[in-house]
Short mmCIF file of C-alpha atoms in Angstrom, two decimals:
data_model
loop_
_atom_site.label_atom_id
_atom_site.label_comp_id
_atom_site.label_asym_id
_atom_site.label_seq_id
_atom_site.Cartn_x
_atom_site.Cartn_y
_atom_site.Cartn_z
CA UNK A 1 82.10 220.83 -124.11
CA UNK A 2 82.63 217.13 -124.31
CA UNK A 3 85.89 217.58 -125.68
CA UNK A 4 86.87 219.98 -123.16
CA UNK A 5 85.45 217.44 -120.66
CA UNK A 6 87.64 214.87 -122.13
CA UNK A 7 90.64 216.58 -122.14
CA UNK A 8 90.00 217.89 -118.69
CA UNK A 9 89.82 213.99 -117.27
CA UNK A 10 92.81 213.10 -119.35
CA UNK A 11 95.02 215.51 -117.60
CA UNK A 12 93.07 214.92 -114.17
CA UNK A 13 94.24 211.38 -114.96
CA UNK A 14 97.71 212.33 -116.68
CA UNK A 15 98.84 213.74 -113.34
CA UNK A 16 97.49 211.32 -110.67
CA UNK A 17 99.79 208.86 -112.75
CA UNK A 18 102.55 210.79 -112.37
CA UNK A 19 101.69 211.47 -108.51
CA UNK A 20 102.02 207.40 -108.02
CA UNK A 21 104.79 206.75 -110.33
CA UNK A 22 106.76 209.45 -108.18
CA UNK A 23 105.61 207.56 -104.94
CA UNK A 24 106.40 204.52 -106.75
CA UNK A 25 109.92 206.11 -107.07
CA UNK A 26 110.02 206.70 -103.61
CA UNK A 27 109.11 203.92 -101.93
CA UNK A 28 112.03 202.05 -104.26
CA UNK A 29 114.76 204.23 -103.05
CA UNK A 30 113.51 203.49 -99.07
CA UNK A 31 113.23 199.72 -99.51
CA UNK A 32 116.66 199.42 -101.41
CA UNK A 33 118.20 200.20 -98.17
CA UNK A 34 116.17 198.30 -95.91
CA UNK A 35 117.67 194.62 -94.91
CA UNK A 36 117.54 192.16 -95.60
CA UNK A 37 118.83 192.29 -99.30
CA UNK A 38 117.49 189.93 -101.57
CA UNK A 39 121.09 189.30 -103.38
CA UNK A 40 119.88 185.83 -104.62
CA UNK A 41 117.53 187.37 -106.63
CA UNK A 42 119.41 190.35 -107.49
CA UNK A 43 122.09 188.15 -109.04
CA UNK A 44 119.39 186.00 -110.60
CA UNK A 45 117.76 189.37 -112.52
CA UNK A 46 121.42 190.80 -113.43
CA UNK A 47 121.57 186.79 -115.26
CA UNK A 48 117.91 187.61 -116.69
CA UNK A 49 118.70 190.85 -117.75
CA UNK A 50 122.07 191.59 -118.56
CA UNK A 51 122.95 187.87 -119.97
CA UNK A 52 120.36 187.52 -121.61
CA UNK A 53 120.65 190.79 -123.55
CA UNK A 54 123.78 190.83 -124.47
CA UNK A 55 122.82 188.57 -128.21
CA UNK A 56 120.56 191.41 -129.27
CA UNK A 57 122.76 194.19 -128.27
CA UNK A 58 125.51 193.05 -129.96
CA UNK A 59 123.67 192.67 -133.32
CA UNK A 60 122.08 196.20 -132.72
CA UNK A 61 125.57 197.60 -132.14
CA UNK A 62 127.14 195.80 -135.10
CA UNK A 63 124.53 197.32 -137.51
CA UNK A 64 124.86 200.58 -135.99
CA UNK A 65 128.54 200.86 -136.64
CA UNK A 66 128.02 199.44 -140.50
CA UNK A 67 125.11 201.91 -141.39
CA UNK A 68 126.68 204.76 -139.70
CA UNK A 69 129.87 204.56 -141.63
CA UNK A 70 128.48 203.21 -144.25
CA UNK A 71 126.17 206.21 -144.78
CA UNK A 72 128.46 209.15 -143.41
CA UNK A 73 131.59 207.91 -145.86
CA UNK A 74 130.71 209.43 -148.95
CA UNK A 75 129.47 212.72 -148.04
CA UNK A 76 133.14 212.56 -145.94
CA UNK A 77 134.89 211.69 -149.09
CA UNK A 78 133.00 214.97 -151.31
CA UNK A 79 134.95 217.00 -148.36
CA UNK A 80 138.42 214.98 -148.34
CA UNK A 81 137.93 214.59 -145.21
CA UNK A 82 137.19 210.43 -145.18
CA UNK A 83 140.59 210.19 -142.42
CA UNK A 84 138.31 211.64 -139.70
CA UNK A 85 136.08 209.04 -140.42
CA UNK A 86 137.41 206.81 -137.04
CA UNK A 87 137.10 210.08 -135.06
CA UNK A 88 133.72 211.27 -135.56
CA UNK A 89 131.90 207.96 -135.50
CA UNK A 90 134.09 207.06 -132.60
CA UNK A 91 132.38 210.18 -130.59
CA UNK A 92 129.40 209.91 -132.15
CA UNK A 93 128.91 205.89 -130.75
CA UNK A 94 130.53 206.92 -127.44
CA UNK A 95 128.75 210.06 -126.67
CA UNK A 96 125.14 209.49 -128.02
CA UNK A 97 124.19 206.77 -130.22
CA UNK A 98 125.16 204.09 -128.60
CA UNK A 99 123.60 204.85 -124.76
CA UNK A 100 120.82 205.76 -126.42
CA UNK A 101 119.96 203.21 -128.98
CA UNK A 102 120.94 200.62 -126.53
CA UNK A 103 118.19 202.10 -124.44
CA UNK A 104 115.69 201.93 -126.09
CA UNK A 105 116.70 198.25 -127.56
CA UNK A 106 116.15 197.65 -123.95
CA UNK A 107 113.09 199.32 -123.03
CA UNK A 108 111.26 197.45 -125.49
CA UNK A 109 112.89 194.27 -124.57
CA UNK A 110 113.68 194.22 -120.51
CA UNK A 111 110.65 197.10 -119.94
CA UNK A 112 108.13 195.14 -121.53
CA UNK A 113 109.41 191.90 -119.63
CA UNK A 114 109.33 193.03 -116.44
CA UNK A 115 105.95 194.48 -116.85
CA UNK A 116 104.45 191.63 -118.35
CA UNK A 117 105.95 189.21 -115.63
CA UNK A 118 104.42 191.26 -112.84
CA UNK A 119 101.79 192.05 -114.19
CA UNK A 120 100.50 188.20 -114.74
CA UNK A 121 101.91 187.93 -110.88
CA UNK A 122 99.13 190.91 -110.20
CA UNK A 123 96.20 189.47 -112.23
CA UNK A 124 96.99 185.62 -111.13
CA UNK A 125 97.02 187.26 -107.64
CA UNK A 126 100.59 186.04 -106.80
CA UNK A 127 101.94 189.33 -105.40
CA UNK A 128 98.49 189.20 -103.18
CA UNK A 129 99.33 185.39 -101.86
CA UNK A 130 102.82 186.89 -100.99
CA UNK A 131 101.98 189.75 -99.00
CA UNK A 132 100.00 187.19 -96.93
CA UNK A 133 102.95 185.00 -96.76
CA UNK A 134 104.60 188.10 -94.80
CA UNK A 135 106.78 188.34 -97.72
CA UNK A 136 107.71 191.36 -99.00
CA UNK A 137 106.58 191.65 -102.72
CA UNK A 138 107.65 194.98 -103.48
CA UNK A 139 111.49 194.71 -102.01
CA UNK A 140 111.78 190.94 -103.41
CA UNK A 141 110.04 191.68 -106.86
CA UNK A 142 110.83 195.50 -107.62
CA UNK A 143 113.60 196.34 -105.96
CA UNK A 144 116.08 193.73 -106.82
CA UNK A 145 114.41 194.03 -110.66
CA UNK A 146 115.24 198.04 -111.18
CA UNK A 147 118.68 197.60 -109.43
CA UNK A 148 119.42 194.61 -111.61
CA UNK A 149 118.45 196.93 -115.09
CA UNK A 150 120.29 200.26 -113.51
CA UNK A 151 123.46 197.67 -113.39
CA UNK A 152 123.36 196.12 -116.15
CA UNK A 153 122.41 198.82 -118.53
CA UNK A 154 126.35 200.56 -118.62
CA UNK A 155 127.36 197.35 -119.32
CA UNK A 156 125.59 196.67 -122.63
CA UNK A 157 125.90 200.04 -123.31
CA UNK A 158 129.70 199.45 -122.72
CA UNK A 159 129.63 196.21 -125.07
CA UNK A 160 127.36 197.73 -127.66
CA UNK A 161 129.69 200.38 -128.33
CA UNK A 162 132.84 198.37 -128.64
CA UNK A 163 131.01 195.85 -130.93
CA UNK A 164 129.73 199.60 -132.77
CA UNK A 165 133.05 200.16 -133.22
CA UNK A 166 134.17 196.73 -134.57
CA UNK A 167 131.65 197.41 -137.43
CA UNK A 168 132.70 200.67 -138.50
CA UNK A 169 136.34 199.19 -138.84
CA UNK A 170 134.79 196.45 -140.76
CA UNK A 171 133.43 198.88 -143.53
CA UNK A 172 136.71 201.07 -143.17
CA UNK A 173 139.18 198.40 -143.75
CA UNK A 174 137.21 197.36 -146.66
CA UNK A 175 136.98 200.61 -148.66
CA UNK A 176 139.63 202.51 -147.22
CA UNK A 177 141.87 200.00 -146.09
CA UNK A 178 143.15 201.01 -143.25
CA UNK A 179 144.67 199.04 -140.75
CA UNK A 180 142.49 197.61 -137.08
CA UNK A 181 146.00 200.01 -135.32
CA UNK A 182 145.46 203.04 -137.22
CA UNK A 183 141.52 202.92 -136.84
CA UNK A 184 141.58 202.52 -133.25
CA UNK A 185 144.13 204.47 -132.17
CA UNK A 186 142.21 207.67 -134.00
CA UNK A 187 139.38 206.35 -132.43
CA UNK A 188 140.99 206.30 -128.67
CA UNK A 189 142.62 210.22 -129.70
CA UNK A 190 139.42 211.39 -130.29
CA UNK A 191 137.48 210.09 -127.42
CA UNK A 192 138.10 212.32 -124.63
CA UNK A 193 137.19 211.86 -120.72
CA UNK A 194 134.24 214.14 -121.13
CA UNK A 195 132.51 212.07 -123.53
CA UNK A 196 132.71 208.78 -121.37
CA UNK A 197 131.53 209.57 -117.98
CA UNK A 198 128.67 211.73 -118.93
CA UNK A 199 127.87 208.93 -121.39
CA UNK A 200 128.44 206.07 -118.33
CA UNK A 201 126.34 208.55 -115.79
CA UNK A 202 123.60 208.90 -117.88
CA UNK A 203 123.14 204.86 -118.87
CA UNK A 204 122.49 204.67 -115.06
CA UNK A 205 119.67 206.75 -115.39
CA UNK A 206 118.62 205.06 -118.38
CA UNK A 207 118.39 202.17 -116.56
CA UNK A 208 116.74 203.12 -113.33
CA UNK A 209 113.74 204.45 -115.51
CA UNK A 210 113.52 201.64 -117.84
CA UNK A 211 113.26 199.48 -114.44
CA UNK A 212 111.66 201.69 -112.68
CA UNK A 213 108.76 202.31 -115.85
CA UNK A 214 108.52 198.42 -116.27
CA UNK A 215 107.93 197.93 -112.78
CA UNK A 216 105.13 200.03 -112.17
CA UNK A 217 103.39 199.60 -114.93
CA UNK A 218 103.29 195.85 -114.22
CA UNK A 219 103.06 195.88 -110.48
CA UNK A 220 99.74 198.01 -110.87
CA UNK A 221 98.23 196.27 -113.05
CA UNK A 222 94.81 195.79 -113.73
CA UNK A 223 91.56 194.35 -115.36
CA UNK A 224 92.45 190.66 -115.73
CA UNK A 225 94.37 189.64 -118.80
CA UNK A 226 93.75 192.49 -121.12
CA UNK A 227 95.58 194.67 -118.78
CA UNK A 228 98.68 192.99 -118.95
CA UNK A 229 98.75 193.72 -122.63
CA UNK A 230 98.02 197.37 -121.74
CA UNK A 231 100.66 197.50 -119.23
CA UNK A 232 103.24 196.32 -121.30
CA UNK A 233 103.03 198.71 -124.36
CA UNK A 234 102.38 201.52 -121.86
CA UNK A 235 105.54 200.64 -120.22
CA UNK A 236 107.70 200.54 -123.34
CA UNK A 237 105.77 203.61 -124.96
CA UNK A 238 106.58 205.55 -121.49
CA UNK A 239 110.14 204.55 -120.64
CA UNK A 240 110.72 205.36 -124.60
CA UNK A 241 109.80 208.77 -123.88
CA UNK A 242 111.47 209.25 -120.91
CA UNK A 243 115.16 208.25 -122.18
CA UNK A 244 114.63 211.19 -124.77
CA UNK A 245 113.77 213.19 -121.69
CA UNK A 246 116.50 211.82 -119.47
CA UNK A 247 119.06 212.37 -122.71
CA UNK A 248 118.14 215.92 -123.27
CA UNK A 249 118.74 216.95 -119.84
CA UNK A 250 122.35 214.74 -119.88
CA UNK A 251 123.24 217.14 -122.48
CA UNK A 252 121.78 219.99 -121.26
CA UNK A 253 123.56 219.63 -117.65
CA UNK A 254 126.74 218.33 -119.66
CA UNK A 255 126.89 221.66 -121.93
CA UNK A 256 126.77 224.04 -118.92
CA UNK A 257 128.98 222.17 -117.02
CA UNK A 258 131.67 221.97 -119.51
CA UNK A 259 131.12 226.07 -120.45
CA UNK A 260 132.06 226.95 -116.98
#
């Protein structure tokens, strides 16, 4: 029975969460039209967030574009087939690896930020003092923050995949030495308009949830201190899980809409 119990209060508790967060949700899509528009800040976060990224997503990209050709050449070469090498890692970056590892690069690194930032504003009572200021903490904070990620997010994802690419013609000019014109123009062949803009659409959403994730956890937080901590892994531990969610049904939605 206690187990049952348990289990019982976990989901009791599992979907009240989800209950706010889509309220949450909500309430960010009413105030983001509502004047006025904090673009100050907004421009300030894009800066924060995008700038500020853009050192770690290039060295994520980089590394995926080495370790992908690096590991996919040989079992190429067994087939003789090492001259489609440019064109599947080309879709492969484009389509899926790179929205999605550049994601999650940025859950862990913008989500938790956000979350930890407001959620030391919620503890040190600073989002209290401004709603008595007759400022607006949740358009000035939260909206301009999830907007900024939701922006920026197609960018890196956009930058992480050309730098992807630089990598793999790195390793390819070294053992097969072909030429930076040959690679690329295989590359550009093989990369068709259905594999960017359901790959562009998609970072969106990645970005929306990842601001959207980090926001809430952080702007609800509780319990002093100690729940700043909690907030933050939450946040990246949720938003994780949600960009595999978010990617399944990208591909999902993609694959019908292409069979028609």
């Amino acid at each position: 029975m206690p187990h049952i119990n348990l289990m019982i209060e976990q989901l009791k508790s599992f979907f009240i969460e989800i209950g706010e967060l889509s309220f949450f949700a909500s309430r960010f899509v009413k105030e983001m039209f509502k004047q006025p528009f904090e673009l100050k800040e907004l421009i300030l976060q894009c800066y924060q967030i995008g700038y500020r990224s853009l050192l770690l997503v290039g060295i994520t990209g980089f590394i995926i574009g080495l370790v992908l050709t690096l590991q996919t050449r040989p079992t190429l070469m067994e087939f003789g087939a090492v001259s489609w090498m440019p064109s599947m890692v080309g879709i492969s970056i484009v389509r899926e690896i790179g929205p999605i590892i550049t994601a999650l690069v940025c859950a862990g690194k913008i989500g938790s930020g956000i979350s930890a930032e407001l959620g030391s504003m919620r503890v040190t009572e600073q989002i209290d003092a401004m709603e008595v200021s007759g400022i607006n903490p949740f358009k000035y904070l939260v909206v301009t923050r999830v907007l900024a990620v939701t922006l920026m997010l197609p960018l890196l994802v956009i930058i992480a995949d050309t730098v992807a690419l630089f990598g793999s013609f790195l390793v390819e000019s070294t053992k097969g030495n072909v030429s930076f014109v040959l690679y690329f123009n295989q590359v550009f062949d093989a990369i068709k308009f259905g594999d960017v803009v359901p790959a562009t659409i998609k970072s969106f959403f990645f970005g929306a949830a990842i601001g959207i994730i980090g926001c809430f956890k952080g702007y609800n937080c509780k319990k002093g201190t100690a729940g700043v901590g909690k907030a933050t892994n939450t946040a990246v531990v949720t938003a994780s899980l949600l960009l595999f969610i978010i990617d399944f049904i990208a591909v999902f939605v993609t694959d019908i809409f292409f069979e028609l």
